[in-house]
Coordinates of C-alpha atoms in Angstrom, one line a residue:
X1329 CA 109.8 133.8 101.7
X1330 CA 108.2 130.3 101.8
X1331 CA 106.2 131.4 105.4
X1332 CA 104.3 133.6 103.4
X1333 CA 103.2 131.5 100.3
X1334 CA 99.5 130.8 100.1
X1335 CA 98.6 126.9 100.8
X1336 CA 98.3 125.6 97.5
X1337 CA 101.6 127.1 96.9
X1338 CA 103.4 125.4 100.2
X1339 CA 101.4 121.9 99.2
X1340 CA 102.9 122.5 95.7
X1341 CA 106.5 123.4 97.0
X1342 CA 106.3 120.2 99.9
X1343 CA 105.0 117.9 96.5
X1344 CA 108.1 118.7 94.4
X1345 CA 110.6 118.4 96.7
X1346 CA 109.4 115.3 97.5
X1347 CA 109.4 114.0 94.2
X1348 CA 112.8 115.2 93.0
X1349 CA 114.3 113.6 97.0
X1350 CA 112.4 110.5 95.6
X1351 CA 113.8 110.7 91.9
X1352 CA 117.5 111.2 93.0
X1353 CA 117.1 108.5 95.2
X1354 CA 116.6 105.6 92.8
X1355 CA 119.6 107.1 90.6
X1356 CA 121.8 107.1 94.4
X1357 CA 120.4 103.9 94.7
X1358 CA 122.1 102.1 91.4
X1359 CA 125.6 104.1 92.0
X1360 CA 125.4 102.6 95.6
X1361 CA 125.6 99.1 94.2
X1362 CA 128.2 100.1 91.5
X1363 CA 130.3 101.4 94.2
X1364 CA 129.8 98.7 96.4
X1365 CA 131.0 96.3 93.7
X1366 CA 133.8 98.5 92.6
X1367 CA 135.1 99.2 95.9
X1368 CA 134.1 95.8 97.6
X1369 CA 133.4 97.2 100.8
X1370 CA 130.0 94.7 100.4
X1371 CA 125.9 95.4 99.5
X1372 CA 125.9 95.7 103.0
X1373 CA 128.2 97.8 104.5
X1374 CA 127.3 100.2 101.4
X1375 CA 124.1 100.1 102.2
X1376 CA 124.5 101.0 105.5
X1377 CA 127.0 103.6 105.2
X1378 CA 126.9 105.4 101.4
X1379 CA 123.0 104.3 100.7
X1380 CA 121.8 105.0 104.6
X1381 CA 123.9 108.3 105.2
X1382 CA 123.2 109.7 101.6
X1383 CA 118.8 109.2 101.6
X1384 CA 118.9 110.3 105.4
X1385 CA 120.6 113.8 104.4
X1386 CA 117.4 115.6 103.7
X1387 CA 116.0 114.4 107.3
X1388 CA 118.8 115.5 108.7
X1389 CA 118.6 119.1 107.2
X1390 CA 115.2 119.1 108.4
X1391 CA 115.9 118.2 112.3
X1392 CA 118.8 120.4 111.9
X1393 CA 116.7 123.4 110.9
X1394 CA 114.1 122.9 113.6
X1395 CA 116.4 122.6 116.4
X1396 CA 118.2 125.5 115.1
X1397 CA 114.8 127.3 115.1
X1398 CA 114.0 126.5 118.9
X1399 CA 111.7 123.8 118.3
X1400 CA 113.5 120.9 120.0
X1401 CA 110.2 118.5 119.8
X1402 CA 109.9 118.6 115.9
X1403 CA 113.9 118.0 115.6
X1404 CA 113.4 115.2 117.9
X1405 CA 110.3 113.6 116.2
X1406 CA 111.6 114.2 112.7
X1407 CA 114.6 112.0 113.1
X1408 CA 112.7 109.2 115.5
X1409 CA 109.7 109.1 113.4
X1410 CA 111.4 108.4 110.0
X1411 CA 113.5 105.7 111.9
X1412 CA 110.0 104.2 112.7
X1413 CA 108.8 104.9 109.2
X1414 CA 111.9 103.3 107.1
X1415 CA 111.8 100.1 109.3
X1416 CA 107.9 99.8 108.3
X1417 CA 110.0 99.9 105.3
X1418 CA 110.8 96.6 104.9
X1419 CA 108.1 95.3 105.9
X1420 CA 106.3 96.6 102.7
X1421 CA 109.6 95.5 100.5
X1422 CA 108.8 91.8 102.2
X1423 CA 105.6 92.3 100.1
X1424 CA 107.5 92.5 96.9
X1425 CA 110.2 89.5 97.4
X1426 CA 107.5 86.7 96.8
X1427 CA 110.4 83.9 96.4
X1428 CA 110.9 84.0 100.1
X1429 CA 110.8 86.2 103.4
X1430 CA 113.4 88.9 102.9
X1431 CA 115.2 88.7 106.1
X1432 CA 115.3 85.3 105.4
X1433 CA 117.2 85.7 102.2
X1434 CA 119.2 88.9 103.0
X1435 CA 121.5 86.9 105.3
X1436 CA 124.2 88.6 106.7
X1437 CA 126.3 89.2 109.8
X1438 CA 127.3 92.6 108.8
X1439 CA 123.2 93.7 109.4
X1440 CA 122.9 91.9 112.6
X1441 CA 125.5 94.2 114.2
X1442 CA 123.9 97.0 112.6
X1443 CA 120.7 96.4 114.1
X1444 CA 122.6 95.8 117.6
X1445 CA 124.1 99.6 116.7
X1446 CA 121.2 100.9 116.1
X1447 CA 119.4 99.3 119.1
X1448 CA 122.0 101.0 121.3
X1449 CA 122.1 104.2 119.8
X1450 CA 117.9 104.8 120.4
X1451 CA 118.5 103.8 123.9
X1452 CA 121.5 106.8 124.7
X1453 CA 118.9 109.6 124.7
X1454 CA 116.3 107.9 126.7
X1455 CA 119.0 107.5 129.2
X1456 CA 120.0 111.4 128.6
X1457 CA 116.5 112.8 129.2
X1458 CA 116.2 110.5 132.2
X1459 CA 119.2 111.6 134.0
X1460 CA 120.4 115.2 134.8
X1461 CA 120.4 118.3 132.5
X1462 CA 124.0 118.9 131.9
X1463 CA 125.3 120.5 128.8
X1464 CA 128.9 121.7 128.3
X1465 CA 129.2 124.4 125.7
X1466 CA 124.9 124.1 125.3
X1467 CA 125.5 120.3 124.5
X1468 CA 124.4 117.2 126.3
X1469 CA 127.6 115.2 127.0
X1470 CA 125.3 112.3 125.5
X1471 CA 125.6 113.4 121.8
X1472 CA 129.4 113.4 121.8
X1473 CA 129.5 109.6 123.2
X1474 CA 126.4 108.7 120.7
X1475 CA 129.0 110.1 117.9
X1476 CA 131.8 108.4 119.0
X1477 CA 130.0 105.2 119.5
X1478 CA 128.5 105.5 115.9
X1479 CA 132.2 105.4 114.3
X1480 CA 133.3 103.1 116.5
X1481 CA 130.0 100.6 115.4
X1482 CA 130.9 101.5 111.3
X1483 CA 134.7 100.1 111.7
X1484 CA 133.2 97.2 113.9
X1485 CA 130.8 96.6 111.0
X1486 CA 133.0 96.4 108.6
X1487 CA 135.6 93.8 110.7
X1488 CA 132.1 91.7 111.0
X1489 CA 131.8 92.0 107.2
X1490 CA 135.7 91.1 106.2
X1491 CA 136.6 88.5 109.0
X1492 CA 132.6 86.8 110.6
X1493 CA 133.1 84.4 113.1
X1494 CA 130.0 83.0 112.0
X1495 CA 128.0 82.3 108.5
X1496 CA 124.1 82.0 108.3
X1497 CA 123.1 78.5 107.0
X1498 CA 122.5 78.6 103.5
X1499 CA 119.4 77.2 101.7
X1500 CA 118.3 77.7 98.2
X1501 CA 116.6 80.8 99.0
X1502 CA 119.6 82.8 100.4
X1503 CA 120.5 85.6 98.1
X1504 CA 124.4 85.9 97.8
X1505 CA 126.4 89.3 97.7
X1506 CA 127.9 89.3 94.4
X1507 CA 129.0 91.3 92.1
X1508 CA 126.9 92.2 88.6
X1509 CA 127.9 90.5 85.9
X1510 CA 127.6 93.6 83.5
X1511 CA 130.2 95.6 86.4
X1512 CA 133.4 95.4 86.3
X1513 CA 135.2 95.6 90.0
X1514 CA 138.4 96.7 88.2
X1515 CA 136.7 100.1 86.7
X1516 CA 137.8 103.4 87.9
X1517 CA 135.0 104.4 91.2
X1518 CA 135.9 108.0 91.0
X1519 CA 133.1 109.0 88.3
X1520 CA 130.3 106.9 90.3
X1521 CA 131.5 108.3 93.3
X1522 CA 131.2 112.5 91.8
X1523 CA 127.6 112.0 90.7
X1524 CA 126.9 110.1 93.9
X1525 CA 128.1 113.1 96.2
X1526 CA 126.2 115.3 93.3
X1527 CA 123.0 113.4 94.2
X1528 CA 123.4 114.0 98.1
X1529 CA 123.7 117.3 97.9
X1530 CA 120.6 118.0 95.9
X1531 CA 118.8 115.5 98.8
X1532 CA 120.3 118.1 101.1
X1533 CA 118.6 121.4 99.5
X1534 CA 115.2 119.4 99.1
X1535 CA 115.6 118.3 102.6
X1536 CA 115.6 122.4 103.8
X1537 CA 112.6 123.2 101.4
X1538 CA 111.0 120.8 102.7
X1539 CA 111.5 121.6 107.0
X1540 CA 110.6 125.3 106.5
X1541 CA 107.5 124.0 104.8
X1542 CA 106.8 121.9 107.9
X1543 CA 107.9 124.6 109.8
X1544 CA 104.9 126.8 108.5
X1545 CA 102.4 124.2 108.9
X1546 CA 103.4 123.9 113.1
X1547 CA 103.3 128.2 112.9
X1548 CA 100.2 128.9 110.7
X1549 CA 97.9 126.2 111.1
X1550 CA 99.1 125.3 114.9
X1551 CA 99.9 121.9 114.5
X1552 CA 101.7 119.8 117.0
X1553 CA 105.1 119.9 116.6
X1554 CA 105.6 115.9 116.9
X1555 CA 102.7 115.1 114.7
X1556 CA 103.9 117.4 111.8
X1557 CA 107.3 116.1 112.9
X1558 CA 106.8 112.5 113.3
X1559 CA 104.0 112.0 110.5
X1560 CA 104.4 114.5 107.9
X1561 CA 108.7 115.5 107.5
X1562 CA 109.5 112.0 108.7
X1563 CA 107.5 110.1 105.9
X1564 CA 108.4 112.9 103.0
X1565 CA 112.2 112.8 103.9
X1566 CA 111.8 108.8 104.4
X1567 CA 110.1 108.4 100.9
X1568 CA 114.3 108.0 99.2
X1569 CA 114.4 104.8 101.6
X1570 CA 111.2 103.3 100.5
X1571 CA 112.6 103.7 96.8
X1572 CA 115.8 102.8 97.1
X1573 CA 114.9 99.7 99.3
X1574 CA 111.9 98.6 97.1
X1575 CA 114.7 99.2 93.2
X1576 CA 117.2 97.1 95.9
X1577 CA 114.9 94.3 96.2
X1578 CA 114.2 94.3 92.8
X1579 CA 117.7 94.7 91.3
X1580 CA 118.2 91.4 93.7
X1581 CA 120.4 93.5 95.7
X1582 CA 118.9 92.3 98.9
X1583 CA 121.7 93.1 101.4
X1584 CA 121.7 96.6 100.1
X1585 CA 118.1 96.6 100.7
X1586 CA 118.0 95.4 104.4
X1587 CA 121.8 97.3 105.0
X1588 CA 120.4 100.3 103.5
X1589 CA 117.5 101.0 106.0
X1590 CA 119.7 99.3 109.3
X1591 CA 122.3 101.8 108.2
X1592 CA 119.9 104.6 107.5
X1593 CA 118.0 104.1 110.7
X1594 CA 121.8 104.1 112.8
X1595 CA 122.8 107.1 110.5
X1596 CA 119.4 108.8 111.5
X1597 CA 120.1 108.7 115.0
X1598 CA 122.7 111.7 114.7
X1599 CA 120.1 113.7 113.9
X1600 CA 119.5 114.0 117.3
X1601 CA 123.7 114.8 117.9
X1602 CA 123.5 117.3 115.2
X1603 CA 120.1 118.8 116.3
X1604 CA 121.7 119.0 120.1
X1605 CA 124.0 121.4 118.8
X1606 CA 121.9 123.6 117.0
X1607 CA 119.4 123.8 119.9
X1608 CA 120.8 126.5 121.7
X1609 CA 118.1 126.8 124.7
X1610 CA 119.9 123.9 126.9
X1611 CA 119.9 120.1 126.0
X1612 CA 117.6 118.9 123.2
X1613 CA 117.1 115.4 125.1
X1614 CA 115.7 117.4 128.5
X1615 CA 113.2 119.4 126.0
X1616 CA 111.7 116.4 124.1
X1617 CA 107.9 115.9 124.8
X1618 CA 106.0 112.5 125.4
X1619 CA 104.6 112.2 122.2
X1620 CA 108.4 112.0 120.8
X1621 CA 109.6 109.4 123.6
X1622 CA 107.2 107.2 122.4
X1623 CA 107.8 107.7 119.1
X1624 CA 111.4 107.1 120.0
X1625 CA 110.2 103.8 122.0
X1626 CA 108.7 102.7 118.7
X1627 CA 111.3 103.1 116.8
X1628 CA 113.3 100.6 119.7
X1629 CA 110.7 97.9 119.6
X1630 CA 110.0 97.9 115.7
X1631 CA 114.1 97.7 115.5
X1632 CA 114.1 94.6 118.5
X1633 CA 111.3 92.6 116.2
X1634 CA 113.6 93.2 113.2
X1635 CA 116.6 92.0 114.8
X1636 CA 114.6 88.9 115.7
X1637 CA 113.8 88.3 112.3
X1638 CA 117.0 88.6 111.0
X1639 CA 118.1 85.6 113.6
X1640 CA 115.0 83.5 113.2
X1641 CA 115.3 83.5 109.4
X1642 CA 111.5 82.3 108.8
X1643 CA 111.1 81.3 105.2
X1644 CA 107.7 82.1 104.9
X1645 CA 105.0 83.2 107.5
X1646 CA 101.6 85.0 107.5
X1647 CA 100.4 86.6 103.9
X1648 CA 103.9 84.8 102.5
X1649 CA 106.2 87.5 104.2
X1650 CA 108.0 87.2 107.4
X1651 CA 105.9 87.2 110.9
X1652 CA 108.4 90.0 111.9
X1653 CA 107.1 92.1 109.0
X1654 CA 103.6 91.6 110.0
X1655 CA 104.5 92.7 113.7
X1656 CA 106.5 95.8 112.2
X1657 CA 103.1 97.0 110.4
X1658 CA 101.0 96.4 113.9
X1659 CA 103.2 98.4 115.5
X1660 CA 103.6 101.1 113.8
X1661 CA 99.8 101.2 112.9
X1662 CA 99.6 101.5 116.4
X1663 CA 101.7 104.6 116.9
X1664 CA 100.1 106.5 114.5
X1665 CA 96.5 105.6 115.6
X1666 CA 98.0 107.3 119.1
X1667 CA 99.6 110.0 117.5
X1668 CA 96.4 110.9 115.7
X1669 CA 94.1 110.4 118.4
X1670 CA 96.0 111.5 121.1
X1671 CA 98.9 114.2 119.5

């Protein structure tokens, strides 16, 4: 029904279901922290997990749903052009926190890890499209192991959280994970928790508006598959992350904030597991196209400059944010200059 909507109609439809992804995700956003508090699993390993998992659901509908459809290159540049997209992310949160650079202040061992996770997971299918097209049962043996390796990285996470060998050096501009005062850890979680899983859902039905709308653009109007994928899905489904990371930073929930785009970055990267099962015409990672390698490339070297950051802990750099922030925005100016000019 959608495919045959009139333009204004399909911009229309693409605008709400943006918005009301967007609005659910600030509400998602404050249960994230209540939870986190409640259940004191940590701003950043909620982040990572409940936050990250929960905004990336549309995106994930959307990949999904392409794959599913045959179109293996807007599955792939979907999923490895919103990781690109929420790192750029913080960059712009940077902007906000004026006290000090954000990475800076958002230290914690549980994120490093993450970033290592994440790191590792966006370099499984460059190794899968470089070596030989196997599939068992019309899946890569790749997306299993990048499954497996993404549990194993969540428990491994959370041992880094409870028991660090190590502790960032605090100054007076490191922002603690604590509590609110106004939330009390001893109230019941299983309310929060309802409304929370309510709120993911409704991210989940925006999230399939919003990829046969993308889908109609690629048919009707013959648009690349990786720009419309990497460009136009990507940001829209992204949009919950820039939210929820921007009402983190200024709740002062800074570990959320940095935790909740690592985590929804390393969440994001089973789109392309999911997507490999619904592509049905051989292995997803054998049928992406250039344009989405270096997309996924991007994604690798804006994640490497984050990690930096995150270990370097500069107070203050260029324009009073970080100098990782300001390479974050280069690069990903960059890839979208090449995108455009060259889809």
């Amino acid at each position: 029904m959608i495919a045959s909507l009139s333009l204004p109609w399909l911009l229309a439809i693409f605008a709400v279901a943006g918005a009301i992804v967007v609005a659910v995700s600030v509400r998602a956003t404050s249960l994230a922290d209540l939870i986190a508090d409640r259940t004191r699993m940590g701003e950043a390993l909620a982040g990572g997990v409940l936050l990250g998992g929960a905004t990336s659901l549309s995106g994930v509908v959307v990949s999904v749903t392409g794959a599913a459809s045959g179109d293996a290159s807007f599955a792939v540049s979907n999923a490895v052009g919103g990781i690109a997209a929420q790192t750029l992310f913080l960059a712009i949160a940077d902007l906000l926190h004026r006290r000090a650079n954000l990475e800076h202040a958002a230290a914690e061992p549980a994120n490093l890890f993450q970033a290592v996770m994440l790191m590792l997971l966006l370099s499984l299918p460059l190794a899968a499209m470089a070596g030989p097209e196997i599939t068992l049962l019309g899946i890569h043996p790749i997306s299993p192991l990048m499954l497996i390796a993404y549990i194993a990285g969540v428990k491994l996470s959370a041992s880094v959280r409870e028991q660090p060998m190590w502790q960032p050096v605090e100054t007076s501009d490191t922002r603690h994970d604590e509590p609110d005062d106004e939330n009390d850890p001893q109230a019941p979680v299983m309310r929060p928790a309802l409304i929370f899983a309510a709120l993911v859902a409704i991210m989940g039905l925006c999230g399939w508006v919003i990829s046969q709308v993308g889908s109609t653009f690629i048919t009707r109007f013959g648009l690349g598959s990786s720009l419309v994928g990497a460009l136009i899905t990507a940001t829209v489904t992204s949009l919950p992350e820039l939210i929820t990371t921007l009402v983190a930073v200024r709740r002062g929930a800074l570990q959320l904030a940095v935790g909740g785009i690592i985590g929804g970055n390393t969440f994001d990267t089973l789109f392309l597991v999911f997507s490999d099962v619904a592509y049905r015409e051989g292995s997803l990672f054998h049928h992406m196209t250039q344009t989405d390698v270096y997309w996924l490339a991007t994604g690798l070297i804006m994640t490497a400059i984050l990690l930096g950051g995150l270990i370097l802990r500069q107070r203050e750099g260029p324009a009073r944010i970080g100098i990782e922030s300001v390479l974050m925005m280069a690069v990903y100016a960059c890839a979208v200059a090449v995108a455009v000019i060259a889809p």
